[in-house]
Coordinates of N, CA and C in Angstrom, one line a residue:
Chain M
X1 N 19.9 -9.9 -0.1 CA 18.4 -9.9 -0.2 C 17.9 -9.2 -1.4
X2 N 16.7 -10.0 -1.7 CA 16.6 -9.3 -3.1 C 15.5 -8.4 -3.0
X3 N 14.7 -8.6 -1.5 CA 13.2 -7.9 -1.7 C 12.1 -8.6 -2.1
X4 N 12.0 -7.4 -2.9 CA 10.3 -7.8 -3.8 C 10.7 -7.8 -4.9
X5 N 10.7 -8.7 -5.8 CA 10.6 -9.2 -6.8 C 9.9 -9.5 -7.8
X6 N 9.2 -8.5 -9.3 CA 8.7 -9.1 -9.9 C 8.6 -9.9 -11.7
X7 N 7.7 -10.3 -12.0 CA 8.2 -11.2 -13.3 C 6.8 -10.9 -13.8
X8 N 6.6 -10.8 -15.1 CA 7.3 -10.4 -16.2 C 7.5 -8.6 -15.9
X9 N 8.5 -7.8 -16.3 CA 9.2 -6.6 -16.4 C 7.5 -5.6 -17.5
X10 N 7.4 -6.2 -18.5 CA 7.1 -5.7 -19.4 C 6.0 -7.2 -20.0
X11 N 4.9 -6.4 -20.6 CA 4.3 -7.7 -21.4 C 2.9 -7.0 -22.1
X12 N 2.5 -7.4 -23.3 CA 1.9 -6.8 -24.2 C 0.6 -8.2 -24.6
X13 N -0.6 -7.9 -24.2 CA -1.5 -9.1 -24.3 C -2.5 -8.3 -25.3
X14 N -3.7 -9.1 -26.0 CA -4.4 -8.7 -26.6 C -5.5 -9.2 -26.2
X15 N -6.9 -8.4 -26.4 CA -8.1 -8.4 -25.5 C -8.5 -9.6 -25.4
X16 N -8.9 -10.4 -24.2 CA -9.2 -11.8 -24.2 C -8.2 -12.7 -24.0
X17 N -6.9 -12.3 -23.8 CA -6.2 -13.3 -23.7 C -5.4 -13.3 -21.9
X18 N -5.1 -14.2 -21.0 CA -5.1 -14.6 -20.2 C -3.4 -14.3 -19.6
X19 N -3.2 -14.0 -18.6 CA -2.0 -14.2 -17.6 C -1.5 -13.9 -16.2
X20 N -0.6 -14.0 -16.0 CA -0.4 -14.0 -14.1 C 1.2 -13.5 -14.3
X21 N 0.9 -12.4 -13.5 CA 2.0 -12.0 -12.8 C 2.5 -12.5 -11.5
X22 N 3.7 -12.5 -11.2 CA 4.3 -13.2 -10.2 C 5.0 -12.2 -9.1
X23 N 4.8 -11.9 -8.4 CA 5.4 -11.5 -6.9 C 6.2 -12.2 -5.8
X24 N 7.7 -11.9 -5.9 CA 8.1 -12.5 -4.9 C 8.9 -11.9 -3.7
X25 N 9.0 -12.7 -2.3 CA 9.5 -11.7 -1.5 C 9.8 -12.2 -0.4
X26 N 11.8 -12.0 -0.3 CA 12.6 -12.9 0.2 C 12.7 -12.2 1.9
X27 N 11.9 -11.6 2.2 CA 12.1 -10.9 3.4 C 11.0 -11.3 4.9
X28 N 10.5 -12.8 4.3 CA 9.9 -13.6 5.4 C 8.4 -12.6 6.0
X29 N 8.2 -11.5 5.1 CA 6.6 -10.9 5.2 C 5.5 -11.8 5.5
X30 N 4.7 -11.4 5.9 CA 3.5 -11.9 6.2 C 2.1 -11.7 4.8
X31 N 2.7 -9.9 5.2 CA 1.4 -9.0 4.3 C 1.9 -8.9 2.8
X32 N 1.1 -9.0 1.9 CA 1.7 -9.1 0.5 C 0.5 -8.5 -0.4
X33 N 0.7 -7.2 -1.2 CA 0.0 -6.4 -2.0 C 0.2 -6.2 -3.3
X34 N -1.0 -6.1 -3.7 CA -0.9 -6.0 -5.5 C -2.2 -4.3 -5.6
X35 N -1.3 -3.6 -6.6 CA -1.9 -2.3 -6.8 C -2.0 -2.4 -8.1
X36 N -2.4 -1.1 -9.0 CA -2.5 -0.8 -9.8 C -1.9 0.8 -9.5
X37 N -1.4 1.1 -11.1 CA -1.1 2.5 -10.9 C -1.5 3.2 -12.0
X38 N -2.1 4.2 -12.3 CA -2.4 5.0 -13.2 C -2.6 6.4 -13.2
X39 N -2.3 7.0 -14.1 CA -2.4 8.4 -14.1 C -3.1 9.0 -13.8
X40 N -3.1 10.1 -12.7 CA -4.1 10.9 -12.4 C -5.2 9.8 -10.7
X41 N -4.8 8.8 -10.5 CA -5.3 7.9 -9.3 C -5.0 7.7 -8.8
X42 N -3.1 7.5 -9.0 CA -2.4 7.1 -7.7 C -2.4 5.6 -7.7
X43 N -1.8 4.8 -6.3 CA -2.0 3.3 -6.7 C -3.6 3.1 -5.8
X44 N -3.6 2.1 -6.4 CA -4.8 1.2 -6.0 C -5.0 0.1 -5.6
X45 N -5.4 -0.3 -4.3 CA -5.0 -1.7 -4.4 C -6.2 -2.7 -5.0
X46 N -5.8 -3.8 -5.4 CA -6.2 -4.6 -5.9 C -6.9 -6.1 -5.3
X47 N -6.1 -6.4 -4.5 CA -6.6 -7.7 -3.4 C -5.0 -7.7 -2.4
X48 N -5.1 -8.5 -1.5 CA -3.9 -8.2 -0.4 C -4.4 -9.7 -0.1
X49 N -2.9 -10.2 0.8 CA -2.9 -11.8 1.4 C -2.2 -10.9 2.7
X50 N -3.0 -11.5 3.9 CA -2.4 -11.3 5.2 C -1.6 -12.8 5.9
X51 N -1.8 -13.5 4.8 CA -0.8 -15.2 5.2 C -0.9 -15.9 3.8
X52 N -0.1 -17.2 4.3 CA -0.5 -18.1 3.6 C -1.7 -18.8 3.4
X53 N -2.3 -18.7 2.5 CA -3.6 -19.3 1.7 C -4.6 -18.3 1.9
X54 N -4.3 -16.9 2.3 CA -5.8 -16.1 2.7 C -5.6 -15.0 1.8
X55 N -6.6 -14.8 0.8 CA -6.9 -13.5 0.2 C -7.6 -12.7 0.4
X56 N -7.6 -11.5 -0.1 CA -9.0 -10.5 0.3 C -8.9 -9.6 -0.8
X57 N -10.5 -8.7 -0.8 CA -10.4 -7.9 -2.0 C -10.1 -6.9 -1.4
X58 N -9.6 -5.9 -2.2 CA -9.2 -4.4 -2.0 C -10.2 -3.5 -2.7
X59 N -9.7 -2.1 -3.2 CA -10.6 -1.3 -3.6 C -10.8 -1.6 -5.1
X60 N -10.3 -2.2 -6.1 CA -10.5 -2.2 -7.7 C -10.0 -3.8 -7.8
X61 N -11.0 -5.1 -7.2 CA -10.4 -5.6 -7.4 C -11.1 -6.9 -9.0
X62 N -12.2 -6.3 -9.1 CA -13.0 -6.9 -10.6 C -11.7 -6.9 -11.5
X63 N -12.4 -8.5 -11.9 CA -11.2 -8.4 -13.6 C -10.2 -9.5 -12.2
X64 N -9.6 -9.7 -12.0 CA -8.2 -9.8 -11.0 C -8.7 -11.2 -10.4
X65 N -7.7 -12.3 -10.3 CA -7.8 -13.1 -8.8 C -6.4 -13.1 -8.8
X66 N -6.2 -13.6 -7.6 CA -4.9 -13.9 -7.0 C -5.1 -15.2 -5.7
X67 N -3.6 -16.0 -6.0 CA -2.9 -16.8 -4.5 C -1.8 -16.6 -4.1
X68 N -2.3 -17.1 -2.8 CA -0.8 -17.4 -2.1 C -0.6 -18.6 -1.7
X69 N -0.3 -19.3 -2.5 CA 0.1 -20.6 -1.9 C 1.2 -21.0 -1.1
X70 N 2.2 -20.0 -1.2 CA 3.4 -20.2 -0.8 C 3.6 -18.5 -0.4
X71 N 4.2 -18.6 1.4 CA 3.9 -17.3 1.8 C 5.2 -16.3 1.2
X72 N 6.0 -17.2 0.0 CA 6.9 -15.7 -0.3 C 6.3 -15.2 -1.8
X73 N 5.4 -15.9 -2.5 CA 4.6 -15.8 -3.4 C 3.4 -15.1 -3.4
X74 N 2.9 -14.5 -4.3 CA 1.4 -13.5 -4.1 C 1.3 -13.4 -5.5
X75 N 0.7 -14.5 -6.5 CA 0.2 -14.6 -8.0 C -0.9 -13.2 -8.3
X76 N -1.0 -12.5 -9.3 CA -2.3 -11.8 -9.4 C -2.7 -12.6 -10.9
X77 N -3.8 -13.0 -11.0 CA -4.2 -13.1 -12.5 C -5.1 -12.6 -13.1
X78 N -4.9 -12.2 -14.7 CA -6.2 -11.7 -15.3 C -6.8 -13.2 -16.5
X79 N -7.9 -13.3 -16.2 CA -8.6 -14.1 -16.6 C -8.9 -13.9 -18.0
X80 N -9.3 -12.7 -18.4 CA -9.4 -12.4 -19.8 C -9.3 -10.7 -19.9
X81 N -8.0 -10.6 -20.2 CA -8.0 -8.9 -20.4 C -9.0 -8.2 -21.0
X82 N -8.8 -7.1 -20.4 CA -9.4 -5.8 -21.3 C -8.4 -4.7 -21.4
X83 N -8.8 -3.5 -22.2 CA -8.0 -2.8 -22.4 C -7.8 -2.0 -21.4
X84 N -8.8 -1.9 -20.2 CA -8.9 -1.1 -19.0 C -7.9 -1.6 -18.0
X85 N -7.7 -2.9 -18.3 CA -6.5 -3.1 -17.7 C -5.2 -2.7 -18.1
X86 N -5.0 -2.6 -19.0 CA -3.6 -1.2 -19.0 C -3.1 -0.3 -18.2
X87 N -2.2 -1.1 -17.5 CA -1.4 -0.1 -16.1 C -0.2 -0.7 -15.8
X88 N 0.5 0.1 -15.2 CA 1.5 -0.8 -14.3 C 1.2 -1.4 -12.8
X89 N 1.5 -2.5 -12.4 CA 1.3 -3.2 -11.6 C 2.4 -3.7 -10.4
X90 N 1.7 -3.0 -9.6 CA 3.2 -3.1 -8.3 C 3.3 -3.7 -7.1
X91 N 3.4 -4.6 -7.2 CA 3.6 -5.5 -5.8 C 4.1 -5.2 -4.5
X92 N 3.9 -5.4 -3.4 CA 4.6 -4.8 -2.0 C 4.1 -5.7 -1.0
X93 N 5.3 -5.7 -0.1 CA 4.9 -6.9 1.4 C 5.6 -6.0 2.8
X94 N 4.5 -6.3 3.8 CA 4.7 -5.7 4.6 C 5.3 -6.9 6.1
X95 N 5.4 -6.3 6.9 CA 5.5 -7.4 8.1 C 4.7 -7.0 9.2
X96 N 4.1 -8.1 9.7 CA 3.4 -8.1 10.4 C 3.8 -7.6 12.2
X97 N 4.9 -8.1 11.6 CA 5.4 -7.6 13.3 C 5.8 -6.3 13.6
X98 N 5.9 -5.6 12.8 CA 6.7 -4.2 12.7 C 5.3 -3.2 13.6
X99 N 5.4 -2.4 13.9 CA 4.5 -1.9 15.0 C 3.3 -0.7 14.2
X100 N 3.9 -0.4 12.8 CA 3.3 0.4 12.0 C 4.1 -0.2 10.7
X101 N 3.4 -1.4 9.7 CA 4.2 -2.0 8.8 C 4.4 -0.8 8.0
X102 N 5.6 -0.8 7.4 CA 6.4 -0.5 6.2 C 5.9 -1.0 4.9
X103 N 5.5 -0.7 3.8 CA 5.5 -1.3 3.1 C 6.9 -1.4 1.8
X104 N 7.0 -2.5 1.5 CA 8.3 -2.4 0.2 C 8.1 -2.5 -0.9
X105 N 8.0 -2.0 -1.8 CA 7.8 -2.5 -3.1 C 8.5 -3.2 -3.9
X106 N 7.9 -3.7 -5.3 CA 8.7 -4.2 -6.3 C 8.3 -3.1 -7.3
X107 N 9.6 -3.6 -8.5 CA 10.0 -2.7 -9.6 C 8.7 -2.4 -10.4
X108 N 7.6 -3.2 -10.5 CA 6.8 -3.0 -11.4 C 6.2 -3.8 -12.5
X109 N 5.2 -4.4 -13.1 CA 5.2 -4.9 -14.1 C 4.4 -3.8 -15.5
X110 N 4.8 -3.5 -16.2 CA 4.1 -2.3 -16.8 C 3.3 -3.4 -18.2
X111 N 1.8 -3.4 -18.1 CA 0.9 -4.4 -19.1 C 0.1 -3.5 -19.8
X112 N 0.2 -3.9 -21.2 CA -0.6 -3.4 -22.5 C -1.4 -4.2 -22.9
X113 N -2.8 -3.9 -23.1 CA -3.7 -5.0 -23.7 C -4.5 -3.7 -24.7
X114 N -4.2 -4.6 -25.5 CA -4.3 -4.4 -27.1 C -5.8 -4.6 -27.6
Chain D
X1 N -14.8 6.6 5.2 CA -14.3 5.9 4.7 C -13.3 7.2 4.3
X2 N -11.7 6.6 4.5 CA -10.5 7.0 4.4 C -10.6 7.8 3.0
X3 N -9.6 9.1 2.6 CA -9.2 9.6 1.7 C -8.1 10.5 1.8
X4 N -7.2 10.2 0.6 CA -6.3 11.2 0.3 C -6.3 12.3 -0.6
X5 N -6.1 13.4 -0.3 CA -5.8 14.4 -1.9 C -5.0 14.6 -1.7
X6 N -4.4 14.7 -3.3 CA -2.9 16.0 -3.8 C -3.5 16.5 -4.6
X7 N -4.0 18.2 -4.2 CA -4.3 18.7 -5.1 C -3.7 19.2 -6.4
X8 N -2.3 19.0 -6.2 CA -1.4 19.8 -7.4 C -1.2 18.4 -7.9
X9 N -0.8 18.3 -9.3 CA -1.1 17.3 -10.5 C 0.6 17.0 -10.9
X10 N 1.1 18.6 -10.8 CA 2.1 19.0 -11.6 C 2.9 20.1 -10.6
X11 N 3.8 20.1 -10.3 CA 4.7 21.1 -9.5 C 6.1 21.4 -10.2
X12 N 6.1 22.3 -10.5 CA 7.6 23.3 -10.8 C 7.8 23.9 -10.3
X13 N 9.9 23.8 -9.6 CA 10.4 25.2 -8.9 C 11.4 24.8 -9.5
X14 N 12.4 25.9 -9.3 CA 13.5 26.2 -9.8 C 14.7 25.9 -8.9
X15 N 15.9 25.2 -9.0 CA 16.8 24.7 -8.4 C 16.9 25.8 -7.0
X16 N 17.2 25.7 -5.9 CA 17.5 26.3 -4.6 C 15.9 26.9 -4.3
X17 N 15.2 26.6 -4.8 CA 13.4 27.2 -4.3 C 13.0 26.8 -3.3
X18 N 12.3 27.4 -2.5 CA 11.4 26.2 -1.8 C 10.8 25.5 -2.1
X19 N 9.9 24.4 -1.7 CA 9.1 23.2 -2.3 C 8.3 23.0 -1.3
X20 N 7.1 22.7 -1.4 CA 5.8 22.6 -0.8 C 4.9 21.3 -1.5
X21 N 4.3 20.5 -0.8 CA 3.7 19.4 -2.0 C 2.9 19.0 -0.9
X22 N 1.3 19.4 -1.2 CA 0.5 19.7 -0.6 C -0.1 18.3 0.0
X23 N -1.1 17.7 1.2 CA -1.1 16.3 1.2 C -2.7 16.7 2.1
X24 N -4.3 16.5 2.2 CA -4.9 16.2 3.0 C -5.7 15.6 2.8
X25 N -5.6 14.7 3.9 CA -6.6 13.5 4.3 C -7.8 13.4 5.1
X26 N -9.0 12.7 4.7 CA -10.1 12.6 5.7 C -10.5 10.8 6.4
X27 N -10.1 10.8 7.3 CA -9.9 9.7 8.5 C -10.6 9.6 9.6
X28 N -11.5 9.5 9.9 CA -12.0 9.7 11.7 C -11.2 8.8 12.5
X29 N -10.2 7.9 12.5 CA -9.6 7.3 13.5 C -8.5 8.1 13.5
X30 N -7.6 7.4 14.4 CA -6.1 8.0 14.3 C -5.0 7.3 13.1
X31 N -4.8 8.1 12.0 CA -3.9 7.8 10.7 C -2.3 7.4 11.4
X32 N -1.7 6.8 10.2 CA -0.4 7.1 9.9 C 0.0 7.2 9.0
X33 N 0.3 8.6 8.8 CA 1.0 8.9 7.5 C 2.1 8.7 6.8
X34 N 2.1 8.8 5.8 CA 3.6 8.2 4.9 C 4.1 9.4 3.4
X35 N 5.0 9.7 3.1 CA 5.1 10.1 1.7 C 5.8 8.8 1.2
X36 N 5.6 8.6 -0.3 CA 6.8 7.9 -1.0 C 6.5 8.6 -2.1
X37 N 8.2 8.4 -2.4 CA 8.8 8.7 -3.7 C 9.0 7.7 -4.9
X38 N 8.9 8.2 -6.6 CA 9.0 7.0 -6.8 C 9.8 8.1 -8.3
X39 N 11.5 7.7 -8.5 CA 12.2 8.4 -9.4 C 11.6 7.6 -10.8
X40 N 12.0 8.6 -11.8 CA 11.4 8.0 -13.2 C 11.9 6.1 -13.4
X41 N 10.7 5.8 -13.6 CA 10.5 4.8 -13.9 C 11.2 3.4 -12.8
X42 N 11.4 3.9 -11.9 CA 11.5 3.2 -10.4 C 10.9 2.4 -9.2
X43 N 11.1 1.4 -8.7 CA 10.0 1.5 -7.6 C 9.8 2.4 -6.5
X44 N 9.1 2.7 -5.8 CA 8.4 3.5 -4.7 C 9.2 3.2 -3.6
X45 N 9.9 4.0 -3.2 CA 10.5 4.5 -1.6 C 9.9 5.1 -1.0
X46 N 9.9 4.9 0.1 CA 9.3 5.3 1.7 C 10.5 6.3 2.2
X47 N 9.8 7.8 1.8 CA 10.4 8.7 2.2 C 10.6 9.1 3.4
X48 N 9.6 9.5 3.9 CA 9.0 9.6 5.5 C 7.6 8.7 6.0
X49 N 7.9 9.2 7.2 CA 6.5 8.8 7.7 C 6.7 9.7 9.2
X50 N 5.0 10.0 9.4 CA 4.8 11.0 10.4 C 5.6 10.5 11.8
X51 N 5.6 9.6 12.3 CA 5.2 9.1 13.6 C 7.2 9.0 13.7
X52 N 7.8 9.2 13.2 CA 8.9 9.0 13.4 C 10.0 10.5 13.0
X53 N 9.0 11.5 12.6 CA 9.4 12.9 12.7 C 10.9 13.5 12.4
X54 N 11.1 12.8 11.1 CA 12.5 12.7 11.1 C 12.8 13.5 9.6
X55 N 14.2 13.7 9.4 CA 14.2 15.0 8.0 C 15.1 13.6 7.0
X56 N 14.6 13.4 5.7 CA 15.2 12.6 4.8 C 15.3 13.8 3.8
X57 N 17.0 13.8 3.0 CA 17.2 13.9 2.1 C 16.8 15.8 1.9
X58 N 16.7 16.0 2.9 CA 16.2 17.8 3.2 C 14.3 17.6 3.6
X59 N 13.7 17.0 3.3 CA 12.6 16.4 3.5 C 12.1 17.0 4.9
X60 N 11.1 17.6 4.9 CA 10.4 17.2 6.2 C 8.6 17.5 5.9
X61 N 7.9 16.3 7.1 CA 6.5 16.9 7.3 C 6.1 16.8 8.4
X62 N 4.7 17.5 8.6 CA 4.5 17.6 9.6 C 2.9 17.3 9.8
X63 N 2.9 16.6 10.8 CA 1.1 15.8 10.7 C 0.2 17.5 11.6
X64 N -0.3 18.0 10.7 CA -1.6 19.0 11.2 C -2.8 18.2 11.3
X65 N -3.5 17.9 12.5 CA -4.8 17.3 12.8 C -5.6 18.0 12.5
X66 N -5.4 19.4 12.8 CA -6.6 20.0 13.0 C -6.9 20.5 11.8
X67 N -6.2 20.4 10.9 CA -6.4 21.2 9.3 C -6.0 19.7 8.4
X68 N -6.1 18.7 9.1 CA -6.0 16.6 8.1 C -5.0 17.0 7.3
X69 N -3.9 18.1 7.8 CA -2.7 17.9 6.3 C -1.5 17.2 6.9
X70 N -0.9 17.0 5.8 CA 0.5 16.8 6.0 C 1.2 16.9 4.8
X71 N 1.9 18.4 4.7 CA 2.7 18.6 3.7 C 4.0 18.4 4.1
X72 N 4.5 18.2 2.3 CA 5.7 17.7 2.5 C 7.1 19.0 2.4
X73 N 7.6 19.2 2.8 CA 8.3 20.4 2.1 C 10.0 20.7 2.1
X74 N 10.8 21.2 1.5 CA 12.0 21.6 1.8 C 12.6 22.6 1.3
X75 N 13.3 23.0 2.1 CA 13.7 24.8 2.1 C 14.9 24.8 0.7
X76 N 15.1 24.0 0.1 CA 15.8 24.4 -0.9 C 16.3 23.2 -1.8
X77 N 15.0 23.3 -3.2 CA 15.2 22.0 -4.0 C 16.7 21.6 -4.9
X78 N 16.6 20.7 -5.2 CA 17.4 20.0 -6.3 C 17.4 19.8 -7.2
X79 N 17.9 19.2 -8.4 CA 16.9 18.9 -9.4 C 17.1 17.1 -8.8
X80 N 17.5 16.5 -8.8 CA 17.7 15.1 -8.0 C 16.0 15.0 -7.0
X81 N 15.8 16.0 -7.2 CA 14.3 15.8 -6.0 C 13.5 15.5 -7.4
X82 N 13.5 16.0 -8.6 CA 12.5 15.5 -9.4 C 12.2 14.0 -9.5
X83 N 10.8 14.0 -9.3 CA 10.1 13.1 -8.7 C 8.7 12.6 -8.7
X84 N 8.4 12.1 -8.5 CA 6.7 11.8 -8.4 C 6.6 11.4 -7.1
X85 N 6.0 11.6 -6.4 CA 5.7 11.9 -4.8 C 4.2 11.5 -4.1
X86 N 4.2 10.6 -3.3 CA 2.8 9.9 -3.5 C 2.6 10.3 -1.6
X87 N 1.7 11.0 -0.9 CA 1.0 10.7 0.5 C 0.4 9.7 0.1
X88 N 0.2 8.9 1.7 CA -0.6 7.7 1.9 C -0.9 7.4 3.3
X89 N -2.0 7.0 3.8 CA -2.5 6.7 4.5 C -2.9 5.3 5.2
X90 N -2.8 4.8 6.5 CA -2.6 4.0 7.5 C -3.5 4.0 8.1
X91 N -3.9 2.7 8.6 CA -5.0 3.1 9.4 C -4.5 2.4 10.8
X92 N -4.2 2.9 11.8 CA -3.0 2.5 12.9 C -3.6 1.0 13.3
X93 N -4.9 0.9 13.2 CA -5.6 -0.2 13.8 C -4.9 -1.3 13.7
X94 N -5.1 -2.6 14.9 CA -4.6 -3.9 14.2 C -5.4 -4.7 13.1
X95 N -6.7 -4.3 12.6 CA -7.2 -4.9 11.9 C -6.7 -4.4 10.2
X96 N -6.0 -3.4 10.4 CA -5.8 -2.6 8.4 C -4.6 -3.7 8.0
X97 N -4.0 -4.3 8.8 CA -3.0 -5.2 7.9 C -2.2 -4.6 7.1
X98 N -1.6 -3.3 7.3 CA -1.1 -2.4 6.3 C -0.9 -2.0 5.3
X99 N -2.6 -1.7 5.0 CA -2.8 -1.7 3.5 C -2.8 0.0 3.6
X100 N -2.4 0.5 2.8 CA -2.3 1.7 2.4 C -3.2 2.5 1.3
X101 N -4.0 3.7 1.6 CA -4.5 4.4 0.7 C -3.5 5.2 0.1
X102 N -3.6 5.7 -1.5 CA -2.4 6.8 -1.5 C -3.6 8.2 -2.5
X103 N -3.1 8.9 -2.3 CA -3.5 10.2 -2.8 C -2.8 10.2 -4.6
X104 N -3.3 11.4 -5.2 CA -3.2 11.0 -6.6 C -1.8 11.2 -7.2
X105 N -0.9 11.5 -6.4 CA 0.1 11.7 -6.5 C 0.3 13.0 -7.3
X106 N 2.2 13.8 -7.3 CA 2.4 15.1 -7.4 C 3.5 14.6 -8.3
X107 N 4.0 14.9 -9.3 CA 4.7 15.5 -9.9 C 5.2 16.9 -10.3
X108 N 6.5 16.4 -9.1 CA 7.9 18.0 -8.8 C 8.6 17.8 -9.9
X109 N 8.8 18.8 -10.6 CA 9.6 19.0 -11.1 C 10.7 20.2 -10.9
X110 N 11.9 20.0 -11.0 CA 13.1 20.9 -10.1 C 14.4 21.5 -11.8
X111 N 13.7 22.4 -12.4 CA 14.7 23.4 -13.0 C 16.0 23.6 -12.7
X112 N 16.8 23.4 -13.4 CA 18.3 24.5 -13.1 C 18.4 25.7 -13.0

């Protein structure tokens, strides 16, 4: 099992320019999260999918969409960066069946907008 | 509406010290608490969690209601405990879907 999984590692955009990070997660979860992390705030979430095709917003989620089209998938996109978007971005899925879900994380995607 | 603090930013002890890493929350339902760890430049591990009262790694905490804490602590650090250390909070209900608040997180740092 690989977990949580995500793509790109590292990625450096310049203001206005557009992309999506990818979340994956081989462990048949239901619940699937996208944070942000920054210094001095701790993570934050960003929007969450409780299934396939359903999103919702979280606490910071301006700037951001996200799908799930496919329930081991959880896309986040930024539509046109800003520099406030500079953070690392950490994905996690929970299970629904678990009685008090666990959350797991992925490694991280760390983004610079220039 | 749910909240976490860590009031410390930054924590230093010195190898075999004690450790203390302070955690309180304000919730009016009934929480479930969690620490995770997260080593340099790593993902986030699930250290503990209240409800299962158990000691990781020398680790232990302990849910105080009456004073909304739950610190984390152990009688004698490492440097391997250096870390960034995040409380977070649960909201037990079936409606939270297990989204998690976390506090601003602590960075331990553990001396030779």
């Amino acid at each position: 099992n690989a977990g949580v999984t995500q793509t790109p590692k590292f990625r450096v955009l310049k203001t206005g320019q557009s992309m999506t990070l990818l979340c994956a997660q081989d462990m048949n979860h239901e619940y699937m999260y996208w944070y942000r992390q920054d210094p001095g705030m701790g993570l934050r979430l960003i929007h969450y999918s409780v299934g396939e095709g359903t999103t919702a917003k979280g606490e910071v989620p301006d700037g951001y969409n996200v799908s799930r089209l496919k329930k081991q998938n959880f896309l986040l996109g930024l539509e046109s960066a800003a520099p406030s978007q500079t953070s690392v971005y950490f994905c996690a899925s929970s299970s629904r069946l678990a009685g008090v879900p666990l959350q797991y994380f992925g490694p991280g995607t760390r983004l610079t907008v220039t | 509406a749910q909240r976490v603090t860590q009031p410390e930013k930054l924590l230093s002890v010195f190898k075999g010290a004690p450790v203390e890493l302070k955690c309180n929350y304000s919730y009016s339902g009934s929480p479930e608490l969690f620490w995770y760890v997260q080593y340099s430049r790593q993902r986030l591990q699930l250290l503990l969690r209240h409800i299962s009262r158990e000691s990781i790694k020398g680790f232990t905490a302990d849910l105080n209601k009456g004073e909304t804490s739950f610190h984390l602590k152990k009688p004698f650090a490492q440097e391997e405990d250096s870390a960034m250390y995040y409380c977070a909070l649960s909201n037990a209900g079936g409606t939270s879907y297990g989204k998690l608040t976390f506090g601003q997180g602590t960075i331990l740092t553990v001396h030779p």
